PDB file of C-alpha atoms in Angstrom:
ATOM      1  CA  GLU A   1      68.081  -7.436  -7.222  1.00 60.00           C
ATOM      2  CA  THR A   2      70.433  -9.895  -8.621  1.00 73.00           C
ATOM      3  CA  GLY A   3      68.718 -12.897 -10.230  1.00 90.00           C
ATOM      4  CA  VAL A   4      70.610 -16.565 -10.545  1.00 95.00           C
ATOM      5  CA  THR A   5      73.658 -16.993 -12.201  1.00 96.00           C
ATOM      6  CA  GLN A   6      74.947 -19.732 -13.593  1.00 97.00           C
ATOM      7  CA  SER A   7      78.436 -20.964 -15.514  1.00 96.00           C
ATOM      8  CA  PRO A   8      79.576 -22.258 -18.205  1.00 97.00           C
ATOM      9  CA  THR A   9      76.560 -22.021 -20.835  1.00 96.00           C
ATOM     10  CA  HIS A  10      77.819 -25.189 -22.307  1.00 96.00           C
ATOM     11  CA  LEU A  11      79.874 -27.557 -21.481  1.00 96.00           C
ATOM     12  CA  ILE A  12      81.240 -30.800 -23.956  1.00 98.00           C
ATOM     13  CA  LYS A  13      82.903 -33.567 -21.868  1.00 98.00           C
ATOM     14  CA  THR A  14      84.056 -37.208 -22.840  1.00 98.00           C
ATOM     15  CA  ARG A  15      82.180 -40.586 -21.192  1.00 98.00           C
ATOM     16  CA  GLY A  16      84.172 -41.069 -17.614  1.00 98.00           C
ATOM     17  CA  GLN A  17      85.414 -37.815 -16.910  1.00 98.00           C
ATOM     18  CA  GLN A  18      84.435 -35.182 -13.849  1.00 98.00           C
ATOM     19  CA  VAL A  19      82.784 -31.404 -14.777  1.00 98.00           C
ATOM     20  CA  THR A  20      81.974 -29.008 -11.958  1.00 98.00           C
ATOM     21  CA  LEU A  21      79.375 -25.884 -12.778  1.00 98.00           C
ATOM     22  CA  ARG A  22      78.503 -23.492 -10.945  1.00 98.00           C
ATOM     23  CA  CYS A  23      76.141 -20.989  -9.206  1.00 97.00           C
ATOM     24  CA  SER A  24      75.404 -18.002  -7.543  1.00 95.00           C
ATOM     25  CA  SER A  25      72.335 -17.292  -6.349  1.00 92.00           C
ATOM     26  CA  GLN A  26      70.436 -14.806  -5.939  1.00 90.00           C
ATOM     27  CA  SER A  27      70.446 -11.857  -3.971  1.00 86.00           C
ATOM     28  CA  GLY A  28      68.029 -12.447  -0.448  1.00 85.00           C
ATOM     29  CA  HIS A  29      68.245 -16.281  -1.326  1.00 87.00           C
ATOM     30  CA  ASN A  30      69.586 -18.751   1.078  1.00 88.00           C
ATOM     31  CA  THR A  31      69.464 -21.871  -0.105  1.00 91.00           C
ATOM     32  CA  VAL A  32      70.551 -23.554  -3.688  1.00 94.00           C
ATOM     33  CA  SER A  33      68.540 -26.558  -5.223  1.00 95.00           C
ATOM     34  CA  TRP A  34      70.187 -27.903  -8.538  1.00 97.00           C
ATOM     35  CA  TYR A  35      67.424 -29.551 -10.934  1.00 97.00           C
ATOM     36  CA  GLN A  36      68.664 -31.774 -14.308  1.00 98.00           C
ATOM     37  CA  GLN A  37      66.725 -31.887 -17.253  1.00 96.00           C
ATOM     38  CA  ALA A  38      66.270 -33.685 -20.031  1.00 94.00           C
ATOM     39  CA  LEU A  39      64.999 -33.241 -23.280  1.00 91.00           C
ATOM     40  CA  GLY A  40      61.120 -33.595 -23.454  1.00 89.00           C
ATOM     41  CA  GLN A  41      61.628 -34.202 -19.962  1.00 93.00           C
ATOM     42  CA  GLY A  42      60.418 -31.906 -16.509  1.00 95.00           C
ATOM     43  CA  PRO A  43      63.169 -30.031 -14.403  1.00 96.00           C
ATOM     44  CA  GLN A  44      64.189 -33.048 -12.073  1.00 97.00           C
ATOM     45  CA  PHE A  45      65.348 -32.808  -8.311  1.00 95.00           C
ATOM     46  CA  ILE A  46      69.361 -33.486  -7.560  1.00 97.00           C
ATOM     47  CA  PHE A  47      69.941 -32.115  -3.667  1.00 95.00           C
ATOM     48  CA  GLN A  48      69.251 -28.918  -1.791  1.00 93.00           C
ATOM     49  CA  TYR A  49      72.105 -27.340   0.107  1.00 93.00           C
ATOM     50  CA  TYR A  50      70.933 -24.742   2.908  1.00 90.00           C
ATOM     51  CA  ARG A  51      73.073 -23.909   5.849  1.00 89.00           C
ATOM     52  CA  GLU A  52      75.961 -25.458   3.692  1.00 91.00           C
ATOM     53  CA  GLU A  53      74.916 -28.714   4.274  1.00 92.00           C
ATOM     54  CA  GLU A  54      72.819 -31.363   1.863  1.00 91.00           C
ATOM     55  CA  ASN A  55      69.151 -30.563   2.920  1.00 88.00           C
ATOM     56  CA  GLY A  56      66.905 -32.686   0.635  1.00 89.00           C
ATOM     57  CA  ARG A  57      68.568 -35.498  -2.747  1.00 93.00           C
ATOM     58  CA  GLY A  58      66.328 -37.364  -5.291  1.00 93.00           C
ATOM     59  CA  ASN A  59      67.267 -40.111  -6.980  1.00 94.00           C
ATOM     60  CA  PHE A  60      70.442 -39.627  -8.060  1.00 97.00           C
ATOM     61  CA  PRO A  61      73.968 -41.770  -7.805  1.00 97.00           C
ATOM     62  CA  PRO A  62      76.873 -40.258  -4.650  1.00 97.00           C
ATOM     63  CA  ARG A  63      78.731 -39.061  -8.003  1.00 98.00           C
ATOM     64  CA  PHE A  64      76.785 -36.084  -8.142  1.00 98.00           C
ATOM     65  CA  SER A  65      77.557 -33.503  -5.358  1.00 97.00           C
ATOM     66  CA  GLY A  66      77.446 -30.659  -3.755  1.00 96.00           C
ATOM     67  CA  LEU A  67      78.848 -27.044  -2.329  1.00 95.00           C
ATOM     68  CA  GLN A  68      77.395 -24.493  -0.815  1.00 95.00           C
ATOM     69  CA  PHE A  69      80.053 -21.375   0.478  1.00 93.00           C
ATOM     70  CA  PRO A  70      78.991 -18.565   2.945  1.00 91.00           C
ATOM     71  CA  ASN A  71      77.978 -16.431   0.391  1.00 87.00           C
ATOM     72  CA  TYR A  72      75.299 -19.212  -0.595  1.00 88.00           C
ATOM     73  CA  SER A  73      76.695 -19.556  -4.285  1.00 92.00           C
ATOM     74  CA  SER A  74      77.129 -23.320  -4.583  1.00 96.00           C
ATOM     75  CA  GLU A  75      78.555 -25.862  -6.945  1.00 97.00           C
ATOM     76  CA  LEU A  76      77.227 -28.959  -8.796  1.00 98.00           C
ATOM     77  CA  ASN A  77      80.495 -31.807  -9.062  1.00 98.00           C
ATOM     78  CA  VAL A  78      79.600 -35.866 -11.694  1.00 98.00           C
ATOM     79  CA  ASN A  79      82.411 -37.377 -11.392  1.00 97.00           C
ATOM     80  CA  ALA A  80      82.541 -40.787 -14.115  1.00 98.00           C
ATOM     81  CA  LEU A  81      80.526 -38.891 -16.315  1.00 98.00           C
ATOM     82  CA  GLU A  82      77.788 -41.036 -18.174  1.00 98.00           C
ATOM     83  CA  LEU A  83      76.073 -40.377 -21.455  1.00 97.00           C
ATOM     84  CA  ASP A  84      72.923 -40.508 -19.531  1.00 96.00           C
ATOM     85  CA  ASP A  85      74.554 -37.141 -17.762  1.00 98.00           C
ATOM     86  CA  SER A  86      73.670 -34.626 -21.469  1.00 97.00           C
ATOM     87  CA  ALA A  87      71.072 -32.146 -19.841  1.00 97.00           C
ATOM     88  CA  LEU A  88      70.255 -29.358 -18.950  1.00 97.00           C
ATOM     89  CA  TYR A  89      71.412 -28.437 -14.735  1.00 98.00           C
ATOM     90  CA  LEU A  90      68.790 -25.983 -13.968  1.00 98.00           C
ATOM     91  CA  CYS A  91      70.571 -23.912 -10.173  1.00 97.00           C
ATOM     92  CA  ALA A  92      68.034 -22.942  -8.250  1.00 95.00           C
ATOM     93  CA  SER A  93      67.263 -19.998  -4.772  1.00 93.00           C
ATOM     94  CA  SER A  94      64.799 -19.743  -1.888  1.00 89.00           C
ATOM     95  CA  ARG A  95      64.985 -18.551   1.002  1.00 85.00           C
ATOM     96  CA  THR A  96      64.067 -21.147   3.688  1.00 76.00           C
ATOM     97  CA  GLY A  97      62.402 -19.687   6.580  1.00 63.00           C
ATOM     98  CA  THR A  98      59.718 -18.393   4.491  1.00 60.00           C
ATOM     99  CA  ARG A  99      57.045 -20.813   4.325  1.00 61.00           C
ATOM    100  CA  GLY A 100      56.152 -21.135   0.637  1.00 70.00           C
ATOM    101  CA  SER A 101      59.194 -19.639  -1.420  1.00 80.00           C
ATOM    102  CA  PRO A 102      58.651 -20.128  -4.836  1.00 88.00           C
ATOM    103  CA  LEU A 103      62.483 -21.562  -6.253  1.00 91.00           C
ATOM    104  CA  HIS A 104      64.312 -18.793  -8.492  1.00 93.00           C
ATOM    105  CA  PHE A 105      65.296 -20.478 -11.884  1.00 96.00           C
ATOM    106  CA  GLY A 106      69.027 -19.557 -13.177  1.00 96.00           C
ATOM    107  CA  ASN A 107      69.401 -20.479 -17.488  1.00 96.00           C
ATOM    108  CA  GLY A 108      71.382 -23.260 -16.639  1.00 97.00           C
ATOM    109  CA  THR A 109      74.338 -25.435 -17.996  1.00 97.00           C
ATOM    110  CA  ARG A 110      73.925 -27.662 -20.900  1.00 97.00           C
ATOM    111  CA  LEU A 111      76.367 -30.615 -20.415  1.00 98.00           C
ATOM    112  CA  THR A 112      77.251 -32.673 -23.291  1.00 97.00           C
ATOM    113  CA  VAL A 113      78.847 -35.701 -22.953  1.00 98.00           C
ATOM    114  CA  THR A 114      80.569 -37.583 -25.638  1.00 97.00           C
TER     115      THR A 114
ATOM    116  CA  ASP B   1      55.760 -43.377 -11.328  1.00 70.00           C
ATOM    117  CA  GLN B   2      54.951 -39.610 -12.036  1.00 82.00           C
ATOM    118  CA  GLN B   3      53.436 -37.799  -9.783  1.00 94.00           C
ATOM    119  CA  VAL B   4      52.374 -34.601 -11.370  1.00 97.00           C
ATOM    120  CA  LYS B   5      51.037 -35.036 -15.190  1.00 96.00           C
ATOM    121  CA  GLN B   6      50.741 -32.891 -17.433  1.00 97.00           C
ATOM    122  CA  ASN B   7      48.896 -34.698 -20.093  1.00 91.00           C
ATOM    123  CA  SER B   8      48.450 -31.969 -22.921  1.00 95.00           C
ATOM    124  CA  PRO B   9      51.780 -31.731 -24.582  1.00 95.00           C
ATOM    125  CA  SER B  10      51.052 -29.156 -26.454  1.00 97.00           C
ATOM    126  CA  LEU B  11      47.624 -26.062 -26.737  1.00 97.00           C
ATOM    127  CA  SER B  12      47.084 -23.824 -29.399  1.00 98.00           C
ATOM    128  CA  VAL B  13      45.585 -21.183 -29.008  1.00 98.00           C
ATOM    129  CA  GLN B  14      43.573 -17.315 -30.159  1.00 98.00           C
ATOM    130  CA  GLU B  15      45.448 -14.340 -28.675  1.00 97.00           C
ATOM    131  CA  GLY B  16      43.334 -12.212 -27.020  1.00 97.00           C
ATOM    132  CA  ARG B  17      40.766 -15.748 -25.447  1.00 98.00           C
ATOM    133  CA  ILE B  18      41.360 -17.665 -22.436  1.00 98.00           C
ATOM    134  CA  SER B  19      44.283 -20.310 -21.998  1.00 98.00           C
ATOM    135  CA  ILE B  20      43.750 -22.895 -20.124  1.00 98.00           C
ATOM    136  CA  LEU B  21      46.846 -24.864 -19.155  1.00 98.00           C
ATOM    137  CA  ASN B  22      46.290 -28.729 -16.313  1.00 98.00           C
ATOM    138  CA  CYS B  23      47.817 -30.205 -14.581  1.00 98.00           C
ATOM    139  CA  ASP B  24      47.021 -33.626 -12.054  1.00 98.00           C
ATOM    140  CA  TYR B  25      49.025 -35.250  -9.512  1.00 97.00           C
ATOM    141  CA  THR B  26      48.973 -38.387  -7.346  1.00 96.00           C
ATOM    142  CA  ASN B  27      51.019 -37.620  -3.839  1.00 94.00           C
ATOM    143  CA  SER B  28      47.911 -36.401  -1.274  1.00 93.00           C
ATOM    144  CA  MET B  29      50.970 -34.656   1.208  1.00 92.00           C
ATOM    145  CA  PHE B  30      52.107 -32.190  -1.280  1.00 93.00           C
ATOM    146  CA  ASP B  31      50.991 -28.722  -0.188  1.00 91.00           C
ATOM    147  CA  TYR B  32      52.852 -26.302  -2.273  1.00 92.00           C
ATOM    148  CA  PHE B  33      52.217 -25.630  -6.370  1.00 95.00           C
ATOM    149  CA  LEU B  34      54.144 -23.261  -8.987  1.00 95.00           C
ATOM    150  CA  TRP B  35      53.407 -22.275 -12.570  1.00 97.00           C
ATOM    151  CA  TYR B  36      56.390 -21.551 -14.438  1.00 97.00           C
ATOM    152  CA  LYS B  37      56.918 -20.887 -17.876  1.00 97.00           C
ATOM    153  CA  LYS B  38      60.124 -21.205 -19.812  1.00 96.00           C
ATOM    154  CA  TYR B  39      61.327 -19.732 -22.901  1.00 95.00           C
ATOM    155  CA  PRO B  40      64.030 -21.669 -25.205  1.00 90.00           C
ATOM    156  CA  ALA B  41      67.941 -21.374 -24.036  1.00 85.00           C
ATOM    157  CA  GLU B  42      66.466 -19.844 -21.087  1.00 91.00           C
ATOM    158  CA  GLY B  43      65.598 -21.027 -16.967  1.00 94.00           C
ATOM    159  CA  PRO B  44      62.042 -21.338 -15.858  1.00 96.00           C
ATOM    160  CA  THR B  45      60.327 -18.392 -14.608  1.00 96.00           C
ATOM    161  CA  PHE B  46      58.163 -18.727 -11.923  1.00 95.00           C
ATOM    162  CA  LEU B  47      54.940 -17.150 -12.174  1.00 97.00           C
ATOM    163  CA  ILE B  48      52.593 -17.529  -9.286  1.00 96.00           C
ATOM    164  CA  SER B  49      52.361 -20.138  -6.275  1.00 94.00           C
ATOM    165  CA  ILE B  50      49.336 -21.626  -5.003  1.00 95.00           C
ATOM    166  CA  SER B  51      49.134 -23.415  -1.355  1.00 92.00           C
ATOM    167  CA  SER B  52      47.022 -26.195  -0.181  1.00 92.00           C
ATOM    168  CA  ILE B  53      45.150 -24.106   1.869  1.00 92.00           C
ATOM    169  CA  LYS B  54      43.236 -21.679  -0.687  1.00 93.00           C
ATOM    170  CA  ASP B  55      41.644 -22.651  -3.787  1.00 95.00           C
ATOM    171  CA  LYS B  56      42.307 -19.715  -6.147  1.00 97.00           C
ATOM    172  CA  ASN B  57      45.374 -17.552  -6.570  1.00 97.00           C
ATOM    173  CA  GLU B  58      44.947 -14.673  -9.140  1.00 97.00           C
ATOM    174  CA  ASP B  59      48.034 -12.556 -11.051  1.00 96.00           C
ATOM    175  CA  GLY B  60      47.220  -9.862 -12.931  1.00 97.00           C
ATOM    176  CA  ARG B  61      45.992 -11.952 -16.515  1.00 98.00           C
ATOM    177  CA  PHE B  62      47.528 -15.368 -14.194  1.00 98.00           C
ATOM    178  CA  THR B  63      45.001 -17.349 -12.270  1.00 98.00           C
ATOM    179  CA  VAL B  64      45.262 -21.128 -10.607  1.00 98.00           C
ATOM    180  CA  PHE B  65      42.663 -23.079  -9.253  1.00 98.00           C
ATOM    181  CA  LEU B  66      43.305 -25.696  -6.962  1.00 98.00           C
ATOM    182  CA  ASN B  67      41.085 -28.599  -7.018  1.00 97.00           C
ATOM    183  CA  LYS B  68      42.445 -30.968  -4.114  1.00 96.00           C
ATOM    184  CA  SER B  69      39.439 -33.756  -4.165  1.00 96.00           C
ATOM    185  CA  ALA B  70      40.251 -33.824  -7.585  1.00 97.00           C
ATOM    186  CA  LYS B  71      44.160 -33.934  -7.143  1.00 97.00           C
ATOM    187  CA  HIS B  72      44.190 -31.559 -10.064  1.00 98.00           C
ATOM    188  CA  LEU B  73      45.067 -27.452 -10.728  1.00 97.00           C
ATOM    189  CA  SER B  74      45.055 -25.129 -13.788  1.00 98.00           C
ATOM    190  CA  LEU B  75      46.529 -22.095 -14.315  1.00 98.00           C
ATOM    191  CA  HIS B  76      44.357 -19.397 -17.016  1.00 98.00           C
ATOM    192  CA  ILE B  77      45.808 -17.098 -18.715  1.00 98.00           C
ATOM    193  CA  VAL B  78      43.403 -14.110 -19.941  1.00 98.00           C
ATOM    194  CA  PRO B  79      43.716 -12.761 -22.129  1.00 98.00           C
ATOM    195  CA  SER B  80      46.483 -14.379 -24.170  1.00 98.00           C
ATOM    196  CA  GLN B  81      49.286 -12.458 -25.759  1.00 97.00           C
ATOM    197  CA  PRO B  82      51.864 -14.200 -28.119  1.00 96.00           C
ATOM    198  CA  GLY B  83      54.671 -13.443 -25.851  1.00 96.00           C
ATOM    199  CA  ASP B  84      53.012 -16.355 -23.555  1.00 97.00           C
ATOM    200  CA  SER B  85      53.866 -18.875 -26.270  1.00 97.00           C
ATOM    201  CA  ALA B  86      56.596 -20.468 -23.654  1.00 97.00           C
ATOM    202  CA  VAL B  87      56.418 -24.489 -22.326  1.00 97.00           C
ATOM    203  CA  TYR B  88      54.635 -24.226 -18.967  1.00 98.00           C
ATOM    204  CA  PHE B  89      55.853 -26.354 -16.067  1.00 98.00           C
ATOM    205  CA  CYS B  90      53.552 -27.591 -12.652  1.00 97.00           C
ATOM    206  CA  ALA B  91      55.382 -27.960  -9.467  1.00 96.00           C
ATOM    207  CA  ALA B  92      54.254 -29.601  -6.135  1.00 94.00           C
ATOM    208  CA  SER B  93      56.513 -29.543  -3.075  1.00 92.00           C
ATOM    209  CA  ALA B  94      55.313 -31.949   0.131  1.00 88.00           C
ATOM    210  CA  ASP B  95      57.124 -29.782   2.301  1.00 75.00           C
ATOM    211  CA  TYR B  96      56.435 -26.400   1.831  1.00 64.00           C
ATOM    212  CA  GLY B  97      59.415 -25.692  -0.493  1.00 64.00           C
ATOM    213  CA  GLN B  98      62.155 -28.373  -0.253  1.00 72.00           C
ATOM    214  CA  ASN B  99      61.847 -30.820  -3.089  1.00 86.00           C
ATOM    215  CA  PHE B 100      59.652 -29.757  -5.769  1.00 92.00           C
ATOM    216  CA  VAL B 101      58.793 -32.418  -8.494  1.00 95.00           C
ATOM    217  CA  PHE B 102      58.161 -30.936 -11.722  1.00 97.00           C
ATOM    218  CA  GLY B 103      55.040 -31.849 -14.517  1.00 97.00           C
ATOM    219  CA  PRO B 104      56.738 -32.534 -17.829  1.00 96.00           C
ATOM    220  CA  GLY B 105      55.340 -29.698 -19.454  1.00 97.00           C
ATOM    221  CA  THR B 106      52.440 -28.238 -22.507  1.00 98.00           C
ATOM    222  CA  ARG B 107      53.376 -26.176 -25.218  1.00 98.00           C
ATOM    223  CA  LEU B 108      51.602 -23.117 -25.226  1.00 98.00           C
ATOM    224  CA  SER B 109      51.019 -21.436 -28.720  1.00 98.00           C
ATOM    225  CA  VAL B 110      48.954 -18.410 -28.894  1.00 98.00           C
ATOM    226  CA  LEU B 111      48.404 -17.099 -32.283  1.00 96.00           C
ATOM    227  CA  PRO B 112      48.223 -14.235 -33.717  1.00 91.00           C
TER     228      PRO B 112
END
């Protein structure tokens, strides 16, 4: 069983730039969620994708956007980067349609905005 | 406004003893709860879940208890092992697995 993989592992960007983070789901999973984890805090829900459409969104501005592909992989795009966007970005996959399917996380992408 | 709280930032326990990690929530609509542990430089690893129709769930050394009237859940680890040293997060969902709200975490140290 292949787990959730994320790329890249680390990234340094300058304020105002744009970034794309990538995620491959665990095999058998059809739903992808993205979370932001700031230092010393718990992960915070950004959005979820199911059947290639956004299926729920947390309190994040529109410059955070995403995609899900037919193979259930996903991208997180952040435009106009701000210093506060520096965080660990976690992708998680799960199986919608199975009541109570837990999230399975990748190891994350550490984004630093300077 | 934190909907999920873990009021103990850290906990130290002797190897072989019981570790009890606590979590409180404010949203009575939460119906599905998860516990995760996280090592540095890794993503959170799923440990155990419980739905609101149960008050206890066990998996090996891990047991989760849910007290809906008190809006409180706890994770018991027995016996604690040094490899259990990590940050533990509880998470709650109001729609059975869509948007999960995470607590801030408790750092557990198991001393040999």
